[in-house]
Coordinates of C-alpha atoms and ligand atoms in Angstrom, one line a residue:
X428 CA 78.7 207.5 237.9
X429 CA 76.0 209.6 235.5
X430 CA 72.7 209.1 237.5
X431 CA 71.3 209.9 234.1
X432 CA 73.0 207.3 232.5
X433 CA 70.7 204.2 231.2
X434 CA 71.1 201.1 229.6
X435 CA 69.6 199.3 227.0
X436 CA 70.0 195.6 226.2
X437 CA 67.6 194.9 223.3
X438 CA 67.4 191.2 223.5
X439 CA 65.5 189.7 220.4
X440 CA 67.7 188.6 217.6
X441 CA 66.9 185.0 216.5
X442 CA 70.3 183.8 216.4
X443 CA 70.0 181.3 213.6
X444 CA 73.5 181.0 213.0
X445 CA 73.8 179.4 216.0
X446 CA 70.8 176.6 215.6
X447 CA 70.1 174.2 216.8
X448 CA 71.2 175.2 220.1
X449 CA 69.9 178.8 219.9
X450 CA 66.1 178.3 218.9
X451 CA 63.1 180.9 218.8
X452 CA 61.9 179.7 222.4
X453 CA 65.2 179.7 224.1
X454 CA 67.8 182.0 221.7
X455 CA 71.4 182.5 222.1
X456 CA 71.2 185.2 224.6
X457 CA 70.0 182.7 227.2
X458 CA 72.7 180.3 226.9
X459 CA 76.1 180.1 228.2
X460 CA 77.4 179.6 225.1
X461 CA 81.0 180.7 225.8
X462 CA 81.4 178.0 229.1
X463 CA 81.6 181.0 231.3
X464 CA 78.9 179.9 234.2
X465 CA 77.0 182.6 232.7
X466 CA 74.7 183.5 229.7
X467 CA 75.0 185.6 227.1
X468 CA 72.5 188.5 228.7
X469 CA 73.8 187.8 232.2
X470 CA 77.1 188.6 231.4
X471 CA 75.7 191.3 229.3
X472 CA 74.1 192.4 232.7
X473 CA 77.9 191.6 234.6
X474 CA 79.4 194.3 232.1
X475 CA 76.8 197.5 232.4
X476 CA 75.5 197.4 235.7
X477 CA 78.5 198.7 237.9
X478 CA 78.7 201.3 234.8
X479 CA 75.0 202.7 234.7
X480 CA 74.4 201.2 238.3
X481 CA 71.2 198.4 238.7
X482 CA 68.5 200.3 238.5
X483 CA 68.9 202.1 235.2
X484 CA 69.3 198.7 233.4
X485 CA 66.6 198.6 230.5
X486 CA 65.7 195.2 228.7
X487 CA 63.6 194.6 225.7
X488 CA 62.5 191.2 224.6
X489 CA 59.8 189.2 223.0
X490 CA 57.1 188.6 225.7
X491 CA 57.7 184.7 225.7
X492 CA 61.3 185.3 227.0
X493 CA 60.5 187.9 229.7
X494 CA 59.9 184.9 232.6
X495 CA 63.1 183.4 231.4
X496 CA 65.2 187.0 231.6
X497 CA 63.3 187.7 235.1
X498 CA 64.4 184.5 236.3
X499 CA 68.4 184.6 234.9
X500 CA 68.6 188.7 236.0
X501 CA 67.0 188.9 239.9
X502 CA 68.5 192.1 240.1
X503 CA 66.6 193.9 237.5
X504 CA 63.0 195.6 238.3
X505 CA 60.2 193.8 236.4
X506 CA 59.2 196.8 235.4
X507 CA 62.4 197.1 233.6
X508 CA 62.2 194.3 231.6
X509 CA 60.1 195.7 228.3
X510 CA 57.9 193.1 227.1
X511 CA 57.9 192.8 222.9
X512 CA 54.5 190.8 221.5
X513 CA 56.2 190.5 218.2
X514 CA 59.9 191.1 216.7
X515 CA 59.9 194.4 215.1
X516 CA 63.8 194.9 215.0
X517 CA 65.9 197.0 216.7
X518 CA 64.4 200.5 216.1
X519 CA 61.1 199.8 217.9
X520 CA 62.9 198.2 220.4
X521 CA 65.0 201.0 221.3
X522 CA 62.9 203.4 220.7
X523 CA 60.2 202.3 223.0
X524 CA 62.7 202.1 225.7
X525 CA 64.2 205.3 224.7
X526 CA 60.5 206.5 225.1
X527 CA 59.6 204.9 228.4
X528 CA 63.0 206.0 230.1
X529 CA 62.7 209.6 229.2
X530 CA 59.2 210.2 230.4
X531 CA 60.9 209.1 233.9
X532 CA 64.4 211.2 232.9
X533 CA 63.9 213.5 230.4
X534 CA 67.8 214.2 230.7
X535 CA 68.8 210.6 230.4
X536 CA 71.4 209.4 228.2
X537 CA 71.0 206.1 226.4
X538 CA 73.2 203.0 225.3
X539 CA 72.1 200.2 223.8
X540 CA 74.4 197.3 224.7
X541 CA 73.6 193.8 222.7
X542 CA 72.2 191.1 225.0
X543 CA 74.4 188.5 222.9
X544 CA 78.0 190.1 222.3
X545 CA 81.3 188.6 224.0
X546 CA 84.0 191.5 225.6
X547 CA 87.2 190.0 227.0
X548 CA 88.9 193.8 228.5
X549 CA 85.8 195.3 230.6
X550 CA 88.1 197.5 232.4
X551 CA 89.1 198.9 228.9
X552 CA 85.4 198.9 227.7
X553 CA 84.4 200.9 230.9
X554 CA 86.7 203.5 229.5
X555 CA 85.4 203.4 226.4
X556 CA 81.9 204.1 227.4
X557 CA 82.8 206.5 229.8
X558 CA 84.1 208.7 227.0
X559 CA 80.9 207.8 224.8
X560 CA 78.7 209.0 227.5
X561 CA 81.2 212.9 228.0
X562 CA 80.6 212.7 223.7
X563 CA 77.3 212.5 224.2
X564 CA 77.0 215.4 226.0
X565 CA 77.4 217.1 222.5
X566 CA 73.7 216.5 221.7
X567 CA 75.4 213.6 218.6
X568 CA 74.7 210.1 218.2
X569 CA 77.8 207.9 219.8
X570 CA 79.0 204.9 218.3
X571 CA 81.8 202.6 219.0
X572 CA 84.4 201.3 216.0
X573 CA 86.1 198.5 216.5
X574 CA 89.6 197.7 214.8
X575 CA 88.6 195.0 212.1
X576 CA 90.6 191.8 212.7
X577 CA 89.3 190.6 208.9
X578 CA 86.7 191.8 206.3
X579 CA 84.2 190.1 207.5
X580 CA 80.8 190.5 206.2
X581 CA 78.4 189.9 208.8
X582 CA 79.2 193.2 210.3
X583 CA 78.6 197.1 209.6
X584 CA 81.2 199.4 208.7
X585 CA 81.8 203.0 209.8
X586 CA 84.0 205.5 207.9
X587 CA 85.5 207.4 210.3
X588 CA 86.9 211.4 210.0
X589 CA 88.9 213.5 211.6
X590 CA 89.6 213.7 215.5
X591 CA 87.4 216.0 217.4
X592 CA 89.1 217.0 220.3
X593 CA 86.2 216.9 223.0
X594 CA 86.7 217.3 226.5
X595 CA 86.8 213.5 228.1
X596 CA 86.5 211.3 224.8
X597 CA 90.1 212.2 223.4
X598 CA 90.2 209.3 220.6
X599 CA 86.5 210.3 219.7
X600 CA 86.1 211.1 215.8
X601 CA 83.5 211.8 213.4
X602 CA 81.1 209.3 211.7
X603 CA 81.3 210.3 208.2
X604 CA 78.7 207.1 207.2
X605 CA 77.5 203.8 208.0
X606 CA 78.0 200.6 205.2
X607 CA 76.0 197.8 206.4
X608 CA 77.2 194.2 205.5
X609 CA 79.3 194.7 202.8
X610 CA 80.3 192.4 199.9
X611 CA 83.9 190.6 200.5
X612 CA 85.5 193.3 197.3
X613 CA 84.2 196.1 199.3
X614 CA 85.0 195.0 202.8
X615 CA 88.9 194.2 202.0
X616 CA 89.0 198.0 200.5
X617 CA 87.4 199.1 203.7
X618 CA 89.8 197.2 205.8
X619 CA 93.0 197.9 203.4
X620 CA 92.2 201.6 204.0
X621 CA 92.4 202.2 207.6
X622 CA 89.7 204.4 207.3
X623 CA 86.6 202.0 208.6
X624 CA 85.9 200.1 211.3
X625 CA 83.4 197.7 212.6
X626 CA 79.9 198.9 214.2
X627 CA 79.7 196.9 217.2
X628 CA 75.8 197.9 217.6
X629 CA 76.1 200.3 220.3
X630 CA 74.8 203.6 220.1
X631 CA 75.0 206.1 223.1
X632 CA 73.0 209.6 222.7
X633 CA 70.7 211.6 224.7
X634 CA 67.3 210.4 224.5
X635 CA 66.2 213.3 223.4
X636 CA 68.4 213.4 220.2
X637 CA 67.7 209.7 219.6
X638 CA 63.9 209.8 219.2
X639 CA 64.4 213.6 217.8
X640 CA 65.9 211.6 214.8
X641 CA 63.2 208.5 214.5
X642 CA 60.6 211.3 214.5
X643 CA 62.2 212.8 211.4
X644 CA 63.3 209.8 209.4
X645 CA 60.3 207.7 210.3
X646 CA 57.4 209.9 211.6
X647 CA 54.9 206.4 211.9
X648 CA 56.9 204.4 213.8
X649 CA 57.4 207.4 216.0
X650 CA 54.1 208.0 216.7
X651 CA 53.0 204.4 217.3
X652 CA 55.9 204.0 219.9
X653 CA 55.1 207.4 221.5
X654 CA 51.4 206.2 221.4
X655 CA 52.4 203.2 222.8
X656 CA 55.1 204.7 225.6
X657 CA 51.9 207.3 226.9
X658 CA 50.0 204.2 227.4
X659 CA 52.8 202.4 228.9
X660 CA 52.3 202.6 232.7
X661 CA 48.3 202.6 232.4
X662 CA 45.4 200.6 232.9
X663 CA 45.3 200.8 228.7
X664 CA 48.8 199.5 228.1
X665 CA 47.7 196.1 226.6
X666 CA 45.0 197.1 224.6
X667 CA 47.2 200.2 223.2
X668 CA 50.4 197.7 222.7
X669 CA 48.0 195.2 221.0
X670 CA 46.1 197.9 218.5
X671 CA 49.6 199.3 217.9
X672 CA 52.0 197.0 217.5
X673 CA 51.6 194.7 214.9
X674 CA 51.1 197.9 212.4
X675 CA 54.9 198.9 213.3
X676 CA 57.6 198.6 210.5
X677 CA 60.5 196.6 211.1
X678 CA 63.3 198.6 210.9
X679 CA 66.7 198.2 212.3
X680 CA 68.1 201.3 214.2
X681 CA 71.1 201.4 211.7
X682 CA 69.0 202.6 209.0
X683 CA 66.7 204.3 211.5
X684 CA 69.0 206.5 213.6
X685 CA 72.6 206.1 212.6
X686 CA 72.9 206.7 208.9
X687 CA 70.7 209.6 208.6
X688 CA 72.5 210.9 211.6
X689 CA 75.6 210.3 209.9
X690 CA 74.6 211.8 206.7
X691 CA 73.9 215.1 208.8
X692 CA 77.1 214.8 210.3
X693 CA 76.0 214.2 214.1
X694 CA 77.7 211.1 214.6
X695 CA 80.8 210.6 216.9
X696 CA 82.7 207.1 217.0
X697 CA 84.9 206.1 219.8
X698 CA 87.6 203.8 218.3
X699 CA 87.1 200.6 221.1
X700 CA 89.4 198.0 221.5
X701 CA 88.1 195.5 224.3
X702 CA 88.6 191.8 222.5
X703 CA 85.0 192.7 221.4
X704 CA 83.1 189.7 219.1
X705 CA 79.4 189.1 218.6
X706 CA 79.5 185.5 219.1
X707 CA 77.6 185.3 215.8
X708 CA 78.3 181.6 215.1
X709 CA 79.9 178.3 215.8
X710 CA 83.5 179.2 214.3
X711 CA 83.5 182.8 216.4
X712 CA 82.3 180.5 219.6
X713 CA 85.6 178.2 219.0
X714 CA 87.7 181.3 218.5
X715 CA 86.6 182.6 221.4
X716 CA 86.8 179.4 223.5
X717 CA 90.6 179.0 222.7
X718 CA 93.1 180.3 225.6
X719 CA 95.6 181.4 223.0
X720 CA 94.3 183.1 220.3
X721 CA 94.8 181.6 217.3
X722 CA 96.4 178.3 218.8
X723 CA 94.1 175.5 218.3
X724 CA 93.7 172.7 221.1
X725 CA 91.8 169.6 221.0
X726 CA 88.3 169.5 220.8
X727 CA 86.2 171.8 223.3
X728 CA 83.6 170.5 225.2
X729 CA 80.4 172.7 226.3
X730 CA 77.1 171.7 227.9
X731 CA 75.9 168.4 229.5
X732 CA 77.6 165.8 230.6
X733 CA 79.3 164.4 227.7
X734 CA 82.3 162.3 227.5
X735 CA 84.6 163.2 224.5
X736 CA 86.9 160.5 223.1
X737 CA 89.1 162.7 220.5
X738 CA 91.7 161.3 218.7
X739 CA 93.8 163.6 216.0
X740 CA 90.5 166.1 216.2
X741 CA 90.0 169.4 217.1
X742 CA 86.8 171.4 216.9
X743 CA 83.5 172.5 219.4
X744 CA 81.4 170.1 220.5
X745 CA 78.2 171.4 222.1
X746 CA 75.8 169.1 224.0
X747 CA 72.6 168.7 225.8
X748 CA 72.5 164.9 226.5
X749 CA 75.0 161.8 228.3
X750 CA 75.7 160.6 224.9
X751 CA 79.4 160.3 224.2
X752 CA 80.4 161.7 221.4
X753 CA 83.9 160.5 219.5
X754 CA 85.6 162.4 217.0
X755 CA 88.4 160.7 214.9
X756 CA 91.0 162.3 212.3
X757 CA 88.6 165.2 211.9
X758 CA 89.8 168.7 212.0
X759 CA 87.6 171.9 212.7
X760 CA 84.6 169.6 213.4
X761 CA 81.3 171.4 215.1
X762 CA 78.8 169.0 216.7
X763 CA 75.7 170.2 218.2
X764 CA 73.6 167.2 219.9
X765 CA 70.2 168.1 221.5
X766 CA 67.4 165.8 222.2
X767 CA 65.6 166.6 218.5
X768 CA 68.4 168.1 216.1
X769 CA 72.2 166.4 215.6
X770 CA 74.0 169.3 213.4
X771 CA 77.5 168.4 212.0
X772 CA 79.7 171.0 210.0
X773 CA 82.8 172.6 210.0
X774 CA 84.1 176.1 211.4
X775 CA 84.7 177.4 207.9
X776 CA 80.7 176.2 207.7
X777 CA 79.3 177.8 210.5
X778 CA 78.4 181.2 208.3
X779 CA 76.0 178.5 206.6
X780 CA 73.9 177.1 209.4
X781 CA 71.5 179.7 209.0
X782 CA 70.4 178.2 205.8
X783 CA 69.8 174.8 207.5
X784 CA 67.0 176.7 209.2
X785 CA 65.8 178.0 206.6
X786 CA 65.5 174.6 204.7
X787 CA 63.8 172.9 208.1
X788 CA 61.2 176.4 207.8
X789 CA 60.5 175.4 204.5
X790 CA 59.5 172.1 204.9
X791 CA 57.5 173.0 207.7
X792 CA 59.4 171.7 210.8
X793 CA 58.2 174.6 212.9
X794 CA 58.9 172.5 216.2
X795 CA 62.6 172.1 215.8
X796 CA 63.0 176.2 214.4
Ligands
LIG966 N1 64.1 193.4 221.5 C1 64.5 193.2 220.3 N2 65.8 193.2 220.0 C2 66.1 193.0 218.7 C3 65.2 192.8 217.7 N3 65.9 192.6 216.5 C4 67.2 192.7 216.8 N4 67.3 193.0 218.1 C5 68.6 193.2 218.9 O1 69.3 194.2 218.3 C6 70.7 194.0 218.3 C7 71.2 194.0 216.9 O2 70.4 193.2 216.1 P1 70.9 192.0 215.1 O3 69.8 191.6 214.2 O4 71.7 191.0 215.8 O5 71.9 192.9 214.2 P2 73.1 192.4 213.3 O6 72.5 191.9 212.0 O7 74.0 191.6 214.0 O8 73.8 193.8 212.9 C8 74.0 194.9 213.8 O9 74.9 194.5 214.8 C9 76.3 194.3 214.2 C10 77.2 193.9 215.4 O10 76.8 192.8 216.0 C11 76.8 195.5 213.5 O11 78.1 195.2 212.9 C12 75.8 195.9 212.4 O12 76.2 197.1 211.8 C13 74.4 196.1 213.0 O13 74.4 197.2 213.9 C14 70.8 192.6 219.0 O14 71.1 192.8 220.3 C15 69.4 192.0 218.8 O15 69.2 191.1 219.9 C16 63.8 192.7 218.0 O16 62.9 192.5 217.2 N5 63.5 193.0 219.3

């Protein structure tokens, strides 16, 4: 194990995709979305600590989660647990742990691990990290590229170059450049090539090299976080975090860190291939709930104590409630029931759901968001 070794779990996307079960006070990272006994951050937490070990696991979150992370991770030090006032994307997040961990370590090396992604192989991701963390070493941004399945737009792309040959990270390769969410056109060329692969959000670098390059490409939102990191542990943390914050740009580390890094050719991609999703919506959730891929069973039941009557049906049925729910002669059905919201659509929908949040936002039904 590298005793310098750290991870990061920012944990603040909103997860609209996934309303109305994933909502601003309780998003998808808190729920046990896939059925496994677990949530998404705890089995986040299942996955890196035996690699970093449990007390160099990092996690960044919006202040009004931090009770509920304390209470589903009892392992992890409070102090650990980075308290957000507002969502400023994934830069500051980082960044500020980045920060806070290398006052402690300056020679610590940093991954940022999503709090809401699913990996079926562990054993084969341990392998990939362990190579990510020997690239580091170099002093270059790590990334991991995953083979895509599809050209799917909700994720980045990497180009990748030629092999590098480094000692312990064999497959590792050169980043030549990042292309964030392509259009459908661009992402079929991408995948036809053989050339790209998806950015699975992980980054692995020194700490140093990480904040070197946020201090280059973004000197304010260096400073505040470095403002804010000096003030961290001291009796003027809230009224530094509260003069600071809210003046921070929201930037995502993609555009922060990775593709300026790329562009100066410092970033290395490890080609990963660990049944790896980002349980992004309803139709990955069913995927991902099937026992053989691509086989579709009956309709899957998760949450409460619902009894399903299905007849000819087949879909994901999510519930918080006793209600039984009946589905007849309908195929790729999803059915979320809560107490307040009932959402209905279909798998090839679930990209969609988003905008149902953003039609309840616009007429001002701030409860149910
Ligand atoms: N603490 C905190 N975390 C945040 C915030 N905003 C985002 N995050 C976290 O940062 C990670 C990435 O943010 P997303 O907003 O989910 O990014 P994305 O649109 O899915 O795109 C990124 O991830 C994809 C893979 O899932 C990549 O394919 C894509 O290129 C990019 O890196 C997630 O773990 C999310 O919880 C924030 O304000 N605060």
């Amino acid at each position: 194990m590298n005793t310098h070794f750290h991870a990061i779990i920012p944990a603040g996307g909103s997860g609209t995709r996934l309303w109305p079960l994933s909502r601003r006070a309780t998003p998808k990272f808190l729920h046990d979305v896939l059925g496994l006994g677990r949530s998404l951050i705890q089995a986040t937490w299942d996955r890196v600590a035996p690699i970093v070990g449990e007390d160099r696991v990092w996690v960044v979150t919006g202040e009004s989660h931090f009770d509920q992370v304390a209470e589903q991770l009892p392992h992890i030090a409070r102090a650990q647990i980075i308290a957000e006032p507002s969502p400023k994307d994934s830069a500051a997040a980082i960044g500020l742990a980045a920060m806070i961990i290398a006052r402690e370590d300056p020679d610590a090396i940093v991954g940022s691990f999503s709090a809401d992604h699913s990996i079926t192989n562990v054993d084969e991701f341990r392998l990939v990290i362990d190579q990510a963390v020997a690239a580091a070493e170099t002093g270059d941004i790590v990334t991991i590229g995953i083979m895509p399945r599809n050209p799917a737009t909700a994720y980045g792309y990497i180009e990748t170059g030629e092999l590098l040959g480094l000692d312990g990270a064999p497959t590792a390769r050169r980043a030549l450049a990042f292309a964030e969410k392509p259009e459908a056109s661009t992402a079929r060329q991408y995948v036809n090539s053989g050339r790209y692969r998806w950015n699975a959000g992980m980054f692995i670098a020194k700490a140093s090299s990480l904040l070197d390059i946020l201090a280059e490409e973004d000197p304010p939102l260096y400073s505040g976080l470095a403002r804010i990191a000096e003030a961290w542990d001291t009796p003027d943390h809230d009224e530094v975090l509260s003069a600071v914050w809210p003046g921070l740009e929201k930037r995502a580390i993609d555009y922060v860190v990775a593709e300026p890094a790329a562009a100066a050719g410092r970033v290395i991609v490890i080609p990963g291939d660990f049944g790896w999703d980002d349980v992004g919506d309803f139709d990955s959730v069913a995927r991902l709930r099937q026992p053989v891929p691509g086989e579709p069973r009956g309709v899957i039941s998760i949450g409460g104590n619902t009894d399903l009557l299905e007849v000819d049906a087949s879909g994901v049925v999510f519930s918080e409630g006793p209600r039984t729910v009946a589905i007849v002669g309908l195929e790729d059905l999803v059915v979320v029931d809560t107490d307040d919201v009932l959402l209905i659509t279909s798998r090839s929908h679930a990209q969609d759901v988003k905008k149902a949040v953003s039609v309840a936002g616009e007429r001002g039904l701030d409860e149910l968001l």
